[in-house]
PDB file of C-alpha atoms in Angstrom:
ATOM      1  CA  MET A   1     -34.693  46.361 -45.019  1.00 50.00           C
ATOM      2  CA  LYS A   2     -36.227  42.655 -43.819  1.00 46.00           C
ATOM      3  CA  LYS A   3     -34.179  41.585 -46.233  1.00 49.00           C
ATOM      4  CA  TYR A   4     -30.420  42.549 -44.926  1.00 49.00           C
ATOM      5  CA  VAL A   5     -31.717  42.334 -41.557  1.00 45.00           C
ATOM      6  CA  ALA A   6     -32.735  38.232 -42.105  1.00 48.00           C
ATOM      7  CA  GLY A   7     -29.512  38.444 -43.747  1.00 51.00           C
ATOM      8  CA  PHE A   8     -27.306  39.876 -41.242  1.00 47.00           C
ATOM      9  CA  LEU A   9     -29.013  37.237 -38.909  1.00 48.00           C
ATOM     10  CA  ILE A  10     -28.188  34.986 -41.191  1.00 51.00           C
ATOM     11  CA  LEU A  11     -24.830  35.326 -41.137  1.00 48.00           C
ATOM     12  CA  CYS A  12     -24.505  36.089 -37.277  1.00 52.00           C
ATOM     13  CA  CYS A  13     -26.046  32.518 -37.128  1.00 51.00           C
ATOM     14  CA  CYS A  14     -23.423  31.496 -39.355  1.00 49.00           C
ATOM     15  CA  PHE A  15     -20.511  32.631 -37.197  1.00 45.00           C
ATOM     16  CA  MET A  16     -21.678  30.976 -33.557  1.00 51.00           C
ATOM     17  CA  LEU A  17     -22.105  28.009 -35.859  1.00 47.00           C
ATOM     18  CA  PHE A  18     -18.135  28.217 -36.652  1.00 47.00           C
ATOM     19  CA  GLY A  19     -17.405  28.781 -33.716  1.00 46.00           C
ATOM     20  CA  CYS A  20     -18.554  25.973 -31.896  1.00 45.00           C
ATOM     21  CA  ASN A  21     -17.580  23.813 -34.140  1.00 45.00           C
ATOM     22  CA  ALA A  22     -13.705  25.330 -33.904  1.00 41.00           C
ATOM     23  CA  GLU A  23     -14.022  24.909 -30.361  1.00 50.00           C
ATOM     24  CA  GLU A  24     -11.865  22.249 -29.472  1.00 62.00           C
ATOM     25  CA  LYS A  25     -12.891  18.697 -28.296  1.00 84.00           C
ATOM     26  CA  THR A  26     -12.339  17.014 -25.273  1.00 90.00           C
ATOM     27  CA  TYR A  27     -11.895  13.641 -23.859  1.00 94.00           C
ATOM     28  CA  ASP A  28     -11.834  12.782 -20.788  1.00 95.00           C
ATOM     29  CA  GLN A  29     -15.396  11.000 -20.379  1.00 96.00           C
ATOM     30  CA  LYS A  30     -14.456   9.361 -23.908  1.00 97.00           C
ATOM     31  CA  PHE A  31     -10.763   8.242 -22.357  1.00 97.00           C
ATOM     32  CA  LEU A  32     -12.050   7.068 -18.498  1.00 97.00           C
ATOM     33  CA  LYS A  33     -15.185   4.929 -20.796  1.00 97.00           C
ATOM     34  CA  ASP A  34     -12.519   3.827 -23.211  1.00 97.00           C
ATOM     35  CA  PHE A  35      -9.964   2.892 -20.866  1.00 98.00           C
ATOM     36  CA  LYS A  36     -12.911   0.986 -18.001  1.00 97.00           C
ATOM     37  CA  GLN A  37     -13.299  -1.263 -21.722  1.00 97.00           C
ATOM     38  CA  GLY A  38      -9.945  -2.231 -22.385  1.00 97.00           C
ATOM     39  CA  LEU A  39      -9.143  -3.675 -18.612  1.00 97.00           C
ATOM     40  CA  MET A  40     -12.332  -5.979 -19.576  1.00 97.00           C
ATOM     41  CA  ASN A  41     -10.977  -6.665 -22.777  1.00 97.00           C
ATOM     42  CA  ARG A  42      -8.106  -7.604 -20.765  1.00 96.00           C
ATOM     43  CA  TRP A  43      -9.195  -9.156 -18.164  1.00 96.00           C
ATOM     44  CA  ASN A  44     -12.140 -11.406 -20.129  1.00 95.00           C
ATOM     45  CA  LEU A  45      -8.941 -12.563 -22.720  1.00 94.00           C
ATOM     46  CA  SER A  46      -7.373 -14.120 -19.461  1.00 89.00           C
ATOM     47  CA  ASP A  47     -10.254 -17.028 -19.077  1.00 86.00           C
ATOM     48  CA  GLU A  48      -9.530 -17.921 -22.679  1.00 90.00           C
ATOM     49  CA  ILE A  49      -5.889 -18.067 -22.440  1.00 90.00           C
ATOM     50  CA  ILE A  50      -3.203 -18.377 -20.985  1.00 91.00           C
ATOM     51  CA  PHE A  51      -0.020 -16.413 -20.950  1.00 92.00           C
ATOM     52  CA  ASP A  52       2.812 -18.107 -22.168  1.00 91.00           C
ATOM     53  CA  SER A  53       3.867 -17.088 -25.496  1.00 93.00           C
ATOM     54  CA  LYS A  54       5.705 -13.739 -27.008  1.00 94.00           C
ATOM     55  CA  ALA A  55       2.333 -13.465 -29.081  1.00 94.00           C
ATOM     56  CA  ASN A  56      -0.051 -14.190 -25.851  1.00 94.00           C
ATOM     57  CA  GLY A  57       1.536 -11.449 -24.340  1.00 95.00           C
ATOM     58  CA  GLU A  58       1.125  -8.865 -26.924  1.00 96.00           C
ATOM     59  CA  GLN A  59      -2.814 -10.128 -26.916  1.00 96.00           C
ATOM     60  CA  PHE A  60      -3.141  -8.791 -22.953  1.00 96.00           C
ATOM     61  CA  VAL A  61      -1.164  -5.597 -24.101  1.00 97.00           C
ATOM     62  CA  ASN A  62      -3.316  -4.581 -26.604  1.00 97.00           C
ATOM     63  CA  ALA A  63      -6.423  -5.426 -25.867  1.00 97.00           C
ATOM     64  CA  GLU A  64      -6.022  -2.074 -23.712  1.00 97.00           C
ATOM     65  CA  LEU A  65      -3.545  -0.457 -26.367  1.00 97.00           C
ATOM     66  CA  ASP A  66      -6.204  -0.826 -29.008  1.00 97.00           C
ATOM     67  CA  GLN A  67      -9.001   1.021 -27.091  1.00 97.00           C
ATOM     68  CA  ILE A  68      -7.017   3.983 -25.392  1.00 97.00           C
ATOM     69  CA  GLU A  69      -3.718   4.592 -27.607  1.00 97.00           C
ATOM     70  CA  LYS A  70      -5.749   7.062 -29.492  1.00 97.00           C
ATOM     71  CA  TYR A  71      -5.311   9.201 -26.062  1.00 97.00           C
ATOM     72  CA  LEU A  72      -1.924  10.169 -26.042  1.00 96.00           C
ATOM     73  CA  THR A  73      -2.437  12.890 -28.807  1.00 94.00           C
ATOM     74  CA  LYS A  74      -6.016  14.370 -27.818  1.00 95.00           C
ATOM     75  CA  LYS A  75      -7.051  16.792 -25.766  1.00 94.00           C
ATOM     76  CA  PHE A  76      -7.914  16.562 -22.352  1.00 96.00           C
ATOM     77  CA  GLU A  77      -9.682  19.436 -19.850  1.00 95.00           C
ATOM     78  CA  ASP A  78      -8.565  18.486 -17.267  1.00 95.00           C
ATOM     79  CA  THR A  79      -4.859  17.995 -18.060  1.00 95.00           C
ATOM     80  CA  GLU A  80      -4.056  15.624 -14.279  1.00 96.00           C
ATOM     81  CA  LEU A  81      -6.158  12.986 -16.332  1.00 96.00           C
ATOM     82  CA  GLN A  82      -4.332  13.700 -19.131  1.00 96.00           C
ATOM     83  CA  GLU A  83      -1.003  12.796 -17.969  1.00 97.00           C
ATOM     84  CA  LYS A  84      -1.907  10.048 -16.055  1.00 96.00           C
ATOM     85  CA  ALA A  85      -3.518   8.945 -18.995  1.00 97.00           C
ATOM     86  CA  ILE A  86      -0.548   9.149 -21.131  1.00 97.00           C
ATOM     87  CA  GLY A  87       1.348   7.577 -18.518  1.00 97.00           C
ATOM     88  CA  TYR A  88      -0.352   4.414 -17.938  1.00 97.00           C
ATOM     89  CA  ILE A  89      -0.111   4.261 -21.775  1.00 97.00           C
ATOM     90  CA  ASN A  90       3.646   4.427 -21.789  1.00 97.00           C
ATOM     91  CA  LEU A  91       3.125   1.394 -19.119  1.00 97.00           C
ATOM     92  CA  LEU A  92       1.238  -1.114 -21.668  1.00 97.00           C
ATOM     93  CA  LYS A  93       3.853   0.285 -24.119  1.00 97.00           C
ATOM     94  CA  LYS A  94       6.628  -0.899 -21.682  1.00 97.00           C
ATOM     95  CA  GLN A  95       5.670  -4.373 -21.193  1.00 97.00           C
ATOM     96  CA  LYS A  96       4.789  -4.798 -25.002  1.00 96.00           C
ATOM     97  CA  ASP A  97       7.997  -3.745 -25.406  1.00 97.00           C
ATOM     98  CA  SER A  98       9.775  -5.786 -22.480  1.00 97.00           C
ATOM     99  CA  LEU A  99       7.580  -8.991 -25.183  1.00 96.00           C
ATOM    100  CA  LYS A 100      11.020  -8.997 -27.234  1.00 96.00           C
ATOM    101  CA  TYR A 101      13.055 -10.205 -24.876  1.00 96.00           C
ATOM    102  CA  TYR A 102      10.495 -13.063 -24.120  1.00 95.00           C
ATOM    103  CA  ASP A 103      12.027 -15.731 -26.294  1.00 95.00           C
ATOM    104  CA  VAL A 104      15.791 -14.235 -25.613  1.00 95.00           C
ATOM    105  CA  ASP A 105      16.117 -13.125 -22.502  1.00 95.00           C
ATOM    106  CA  TYR A 106      12.889 -14.131 -19.919  1.00 95.00           C
ATOM    107  CA  ILE A 107      14.527 -12.324 -16.627  1.00 96.00           C
ATOM    108  CA  LYS A 108      15.228  -9.421 -18.683  1.00 96.00           C
ATOM    109  CA  HIS A 109      11.477  -9.285 -20.105  1.00 96.00           C
ATOM    110  CA  ASN A 110      10.040 -10.233 -16.389  1.00 96.00           C
ATOM    111  CA  GLU A 111      12.018  -7.684 -14.165  1.00 96.00           C
ATOM    112  CA  LEU A 112      10.692  -4.722 -17.634  1.00 96.00           C
ATOM    113  CA  TRP A 113       7.019  -6.296 -17.333  1.00 96.00           C
ATOM    114  CA  ASN A 114       6.794  -7.014 -13.455  1.00 95.00           C
ATOM    115  CA  GLU A 115       7.818  -2.897 -12.773  1.00 94.00           C
ATOM    116  CA  ALA A 116       5.109  -1.959 -15.544  1.00 95.00           C
ATOM    117  CA  LEU A 117       2.924  -4.263 -14.279  1.00 95.00           C
ATOM    118  CA  SER A 118       3.438  -2.824 -10.862  1.00 94.00           C
ATOM    119  CA  ASP A 119       3.163   0.748 -11.534  1.00 95.00           C
ATOM    120  CA  ARG A 120      -0.454   0.509 -13.911  1.00 95.00           C
ATOM    121  CA  SER A 121      -1.846  -1.132  -9.961  1.00 95.00           C
ATOM    122  CA  LYS A 122      -1.236   2.132  -8.789  1.00 95.00           C
ATOM    123  CA  TYR A 123      -2.715   4.482 -11.880  1.00 96.00           C
ATOM    124  CA  ILE A 124      -5.749   1.518 -12.306  1.00 96.00           C
ATOM    125  CA  MET A 125      -6.809   2.738  -8.212  1.00 95.00           C
ATOM    126  CA  ASP A 126      -6.069   5.972  -8.794  1.00 95.00           C
ATOM    127  CA  PHE A 127      -8.777   5.793 -11.921  1.00 95.00           C
ATOM    128  CA  ILE A 128     -10.910   3.719 -10.054  1.00 95.00           C
ATOM    129  CA  ASN A 129     -11.087   6.076  -6.953  1.00 94.00           C
ATOM    130  CA  GLU A 130     -10.629   9.177  -8.378  1.00 95.00           C
ATOM    131  CA  TYR A 131     -12.962   9.208 -11.134  1.00 95.00           C
ATOM    132  CA  ASP A 132     -15.501   6.788  -9.548  1.00 94.00           C
ATOM    133  CA  LEU A 133     -15.091   3.861 -12.268  1.00 95.00           C
ATOM    134  CA  LYS A 134     -17.321   0.892 -11.668  1.00 95.00           C
ATOM    135  CA  PHE A 135     -16.925  -2.748 -12.741  1.00 96.00           C
ATOM    136  CA  PRO A 136     -19.679  -5.566 -12.943  1.00 96.00           C
ATOM    137  CA  ASP A 137     -19.715  -7.853 -10.114  1.00 96.00           C
ATOM    138  CA  LYS A 138     -18.167 -10.211 -12.641  1.00 95.00           C
ATOM    139  CA  TYR A 139     -14.464  -8.337 -12.894  1.00 95.00           C
ATOM    140  CA  LYS A 140     -14.550  -7.723  -8.228  1.00 95.00           C
ATOM    141  CA  GLU A 141     -11.675 -10.512  -8.745  1.00 95.00           C
ATOM    142  CA  PHE A 142      -9.605  -8.788 -10.374  1.00 94.00           C
ATOM    143  CA  VAL A 143     -10.571  -5.139  -9.108  1.00 95.00           C
ATOM    144  CA  ASP A 144      -9.614  -6.415  -5.760  1.00 95.00           C
ATOM    145  CA  GLU A 145      -6.739  -8.201  -7.080  1.00 94.00           C
ATOM    146  CA  PHE A 146      -4.798  -4.695  -8.149  1.00 94.00           C
ATOM    147  CA  THR A 147      -5.848  -3.468  -4.803  1.00 95.00           C
ATOM    148  CA  VAL A 148      -3.739  -5.387  -2.857  1.00 95.00           C
ATOM    149  CA  ARG A 149      -1.020  -5.076  -5.838  1.00 94.00           C
ATOM    150  CA  ALA A 150      -1.225  -1.377  -5.297  1.00 94.00           C
ATOM    151  CA  GLU A 151      -1.330  -1.337  -1.484  1.00 94.00           C
ATOM    152  CA  THR A 152       1.710  -3.283  -1.626  1.00 92.00           C
ATOM    153  CA  VAL A 153       3.723  -1.445  -4.017  1.00 92.00           C
ATOM    154  CA  GLN A 154       2.904   1.933  -1.975  1.00 92.00           C
ATOM    155  CA  GLU A 155       4.044   0.237   1.306  1.00 93.00           C
ATOM    156  CA  ASN A 156       7.512  -1.210  -0.588  1.00 91.00           C
ATOM    157  CA  GLU A 157       7.941   2.997  -2.272  1.00 93.00           C
ATOM    158  CA  ASN A 158       7.467   4.001   1.805  1.00 94.00           C
ATOM    159  CA  LEU A 159       9.349   1.895   3.225  1.00 95.00           C
ATOM    160  CA  LYS A 160      12.262   3.213   0.547  1.00 94.00           C
ATOM    161  CA  ASN A 161      12.255   6.404   1.093  1.00 95.00           C
ATOM    162  CA  GLN A 162      11.966   5.763   4.435  1.00 96.00           C
ATOM    163  CA  ILE A 163      15.269   3.226   4.405  1.00 96.00           C
ATOM    164  CA  GLU A 164      16.142   6.843   2.745  1.00 95.00           C
ATOM    165  CA  GLU A 165      15.918   8.531   5.803  1.00 95.00           C
ATOM    166  CA  ILE A 166      18.068   6.819   8.090  1.00 96.00           C
ATOM    167  CA  LYS A 167      20.670   6.368   5.338  1.00 95.00           C
ATOM    168  CA  LYS A 168      21.432  10.317   5.655  1.00 94.00           C
ATOM    169  CA  THR A 169      21.835   9.478   9.606  1.00 95.00           C
ATOM    170  CA  ILE A 170      24.545   6.505   9.359  1.00 96.00           C
ATOM    171  CA  GLN A 171      27.927   8.109   9.878  1.00 96.00           C
ATOM    172  CA  PHE A 172      30.961   6.094  10.605  1.00 97.00           C
ATOM    173  CA  GLU A 173      33.133   7.506  13.323  1.00 96.00           C
ATOM    174  CA  LYS A 174      36.934   6.764  14.508  1.00 95.00           C
ATOM    175  CA  ALA A 175      35.770   4.887  18.138  1.00 94.00           C
ATOM    176  CA  GLU A 176      38.766   3.173  19.065  1.00 93.00           C
ATOM    177  CA  GLN A 177      42.807   2.501  17.788  1.00 92.00           C
ATOM    178  CA  SER A 178      44.879  -1.039  18.724  1.00 91.00           C
ATOM    179  CA  TYR A 179      47.995  -1.357  17.140  1.00 90.00           C
ATOM    180  CA  ASP A 180      47.851  -0.835  12.786  1.00 90.00           C
ATOM    181  CA  TYR A 181      43.476  -1.720  13.292  1.00 94.00           C
ATOM    182  CA  SER A 182      40.722   1.078  13.340  1.00 96.00           C
ATOM    183  CA  TYR A 183      37.833   0.597  15.046  1.00 97.00           C
ATOM    184  CA  TYR A 184      34.874   2.785  13.643  1.00 97.00           C
ATOM    185  CA  GLU A 185      31.398   2.320  14.949  1.00 97.00           C
ATOM    186  CA  ALA A 186      27.787   4.127  14.195  1.00 97.00           C
ATOM    187  CA  ILE A 187      24.766   5.073  16.433  1.00 97.00           C
ATOM    188  CA  VAL A 188      21.653   4.369  14.074  1.00 97.00           C
ATOM    189  CA  GLU A 189      17.777   4.550  14.872  1.00 97.00           C
ATOM    190  CA  ASN A 190      15.080   2.380  13.476  1.00 97.00           C
ATOM    191  CA  THR A 191      12.689   4.836  12.588  1.00 96.00           C
ATOM    192  CA  THR A 192      10.287   3.206  10.335  1.00 95.00           C
ATOM    193  CA  ASP A 193       7.537   1.413  11.169  1.00 92.00           C
ATOM    194  CA  LYS A 194       9.032  -2.421  10.501  1.00 94.00           C
ATOM    195  CA  THR A 195      10.611  -4.598  12.452  1.00 96.00           C
ATOM    196  CA  PHE A 196      13.728  -6.019   9.781  1.00 96.00           C
ATOM    197  CA  GLU A 197      14.485  -9.570  10.522  1.00 96.00           C
ATOM    198  CA  TYR A 198      18.092  -8.589   9.337  1.00 95.00           C
ATOM    199  CA  PHE A 199      19.235  -5.091   7.827  1.00 97.00           C
ATOM    200  CA  ALA A 200      22.784  -5.140   7.032  1.00 97.00           C
ATOM    201  CA  LEU A 201      25.394  -2.597   5.235  1.00 97.00           C
ATOM    202  CA  GLU A 202      27.972  -3.820   2.928  1.00 97.00           C
ATOM    203  CA  ILE A 203      30.798  -1.423   3.075  1.00 97.00           C
ATOM    204  CA  ASN A 204      33.835  -0.533   0.531  1.00 97.00           C
ATOM    205  CA  LEU A 205      36.554   1.144   2.138  1.00 97.00           C
ATOM    206  CA  ILE A 206      38.255   3.572  -1.072  1.00 97.00           C
ATOM    207  CA  ASP A 207      41.290   5.154  -1.452  1.00 96.00           C
ATOM    208  CA  SER A 208      42.108   8.282  -2.831  1.00 95.00           C
ATOM    209  CA  ASN A 209      42.533   7.477  -6.231  1.00 96.00           C
ATOM    210  CA  ASP A 210      39.027   6.052  -6.032  1.00 96.00           C
ATOM    211  CA  VAL A 211      39.718   2.460  -5.853  1.00 97.00           C
ATOM    212  CA  ILE A 212      38.014  -0.019  -3.693  1.00 97.00           C
ATOM    213  CA  ILE A 213      40.589  -1.211  -1.008  1.00 97.00           C
ATOM    214  CA  GLU A 214      38.455  -3.860   1.013  1.00 97.00           C
ATOM    215  CA  SER A 215      34.449  -4.541   1.572  1.00 97.00           C
ATOM    216  CA  THR A 216      33.533  -5.202   4.542  1.00 96.00           C
ATOM    217  CA  TYR A 217      29.972  -6.096   6.584  1.00 95.00           C
ATOM    218  CA  THR A 218      28.253  -4.965   9.122  1.00 97.00           C
ATOM    219  CA  SER A 219      24.382  -5.854  10.521  1.00 97.00           C
ATOM    220  CA  VAL A 220      21.725  -5.945  12.920  1.00 97.00           C
ATOM    221  CA  ASP A 221      18.665  -8.765  13.651  1.00 96.00           C
ATOM    222  CA  ASN A 222      15.448  -8.364  14.617  1.00 96.00           C
ATOM    223  CA  TRP A 223      15.764  -4.652  14.729  1.00 96.00           C
ATOM    224  CA  ALA A 224      12.526  -3.419  15.665  1.00 96.00           C
ATOM    225  CA  PRO A 225      10.489   0.272  15.327  1.00 96.00           C
ATOM    226  CA  GLY A 226      12.283   2.702  17.129  1.00 96.00           C
ATOM    227  CA  GLN A 227      15.243   0.669  18.537  1.00 97.00           C
ATOM    228  CA  LYS A 228      18.664   1.910  18.622  1.00 97.00           C
ATOM    229  CA  THR A 229      21.869   0.417  17.131  1.00 97.00           C
ATOM    230  CA  LYS A 230      25.649  -0.457  16.961  1.00 97.00           C
ATOM    231  CA  PHE A 231      26.690  -0.572  13.297  1.00 97.00           C
ATOM    232  CA  GLU A 232      30.815  -1.570  13.376  1.00 97.00           C
ATOM    233  CA  PHE A 233      32.984  -2.270  11.890  1.00 96.00           C
ATOM    234  CA  SER A 234      37.758  -2.594  11.972  1.00 96.00           C
ATOM    235  CA  THR A 235      40.325  -2.401   9.712  1.00 96.00           C
ATOM    236  CA  ASP A 236      43.874  -2.056   8.772  1.00 95.00           C
ATOM    237  CA  VAL A 237      44.374  -0.378   5.620  1.00 95.00           C
ATOM    238  CA  GLN A 238      44.160   3.821   4.895  1.00 93.00           C
ATOM    239  CA  PHE A 239      41.160   4.547   2.973  1.00 96.00           C
ATOM    240  CA  GLU A 240      39.920   8.557   2.559  1.00 95.00           C
ATOM    241  CA  LYS A 241      36.093   6.891   1.662  1.00 96.00           C
ATOM    242  CA  TYR A 242      33.388   4.820   2.850  1.00 96.00           C
ATOM    243  CA  GLU A 243      30.625   3.710   0.923  1.00 96.00           C
ATOM    244  CA  TYR A 244      27.859   1.382   1.141  1.00 96.00           C
ATOM    245  CA  GLU A 245      24.772  -0.444   0.398  1.00 95.00           C
ATOM    246  CA  ILE A 246      22.061  -1.221   2.265  1.00 96.00           C
ATOM    247  CA  ASP A 247      20.497  -5.162   2.205  1.00 95.00           C
ATOM    248  CA  TYR A 248      17.818  -5.551   4.561  1.00 96.00           C
ATOM    249  CA  TYR A 249      15.088  -8.586   4.733  1.00 94.00           C
ATOM    250  CA  ILE A 250      10.880  -8.015   6.913  1.00 90.00           C
ATOM    251  CA  GLN A 251       8.664 -10.282   8.291  1.00 76.00           C
TER     252      GLN A 251
END
């Protein structure tokens, strides 16, 4: 009887051990540790080499990718952290992909690289703030730089969204007819928290065949928050609709 009991207990232990081994491991903390190390590796490189070639750019990106690319296929307990990890890794890949243009189209490379850099800044500050990552004092300058960059990116995004809201309110109405000329105007309020050195509408007048038949322009200078202004244009052509792009500059 004792043999049967002992055998049963051994069998139960085997099932328990197998069950524990069968549980899928999660990598949240390992990712955060390697993410931090990858950043420090990249920052350390900046003290050793200058980013003045495609090869050097690859070294910078690989300093991080070598640490965290493996987490693209790992399981996380925190699904939000997993999404951010994948997003960040893809931004590193975007920077790496931009390097193929380094020697043939530097402007395109620079545009793609900086787009990814702006988004990386937001991710880095999210990881630091939300997961309480601490860096040695020697990296304070880098952390401060990304803090400012992330804040600037966020401010620009907020302003872009505010301008989109202004755009929804711009509706030109015919105000006057004088001989062959029609005069149009729109009263618009600056609902942002910024003063625009200038704020311009570049308008295309379009006929029923979707052909641009005339382009015109209207603008305002020193447009403060809460102020209303009148945008206006005149034309002697008959148009079906209008479309416009916004151009602006702030202090």
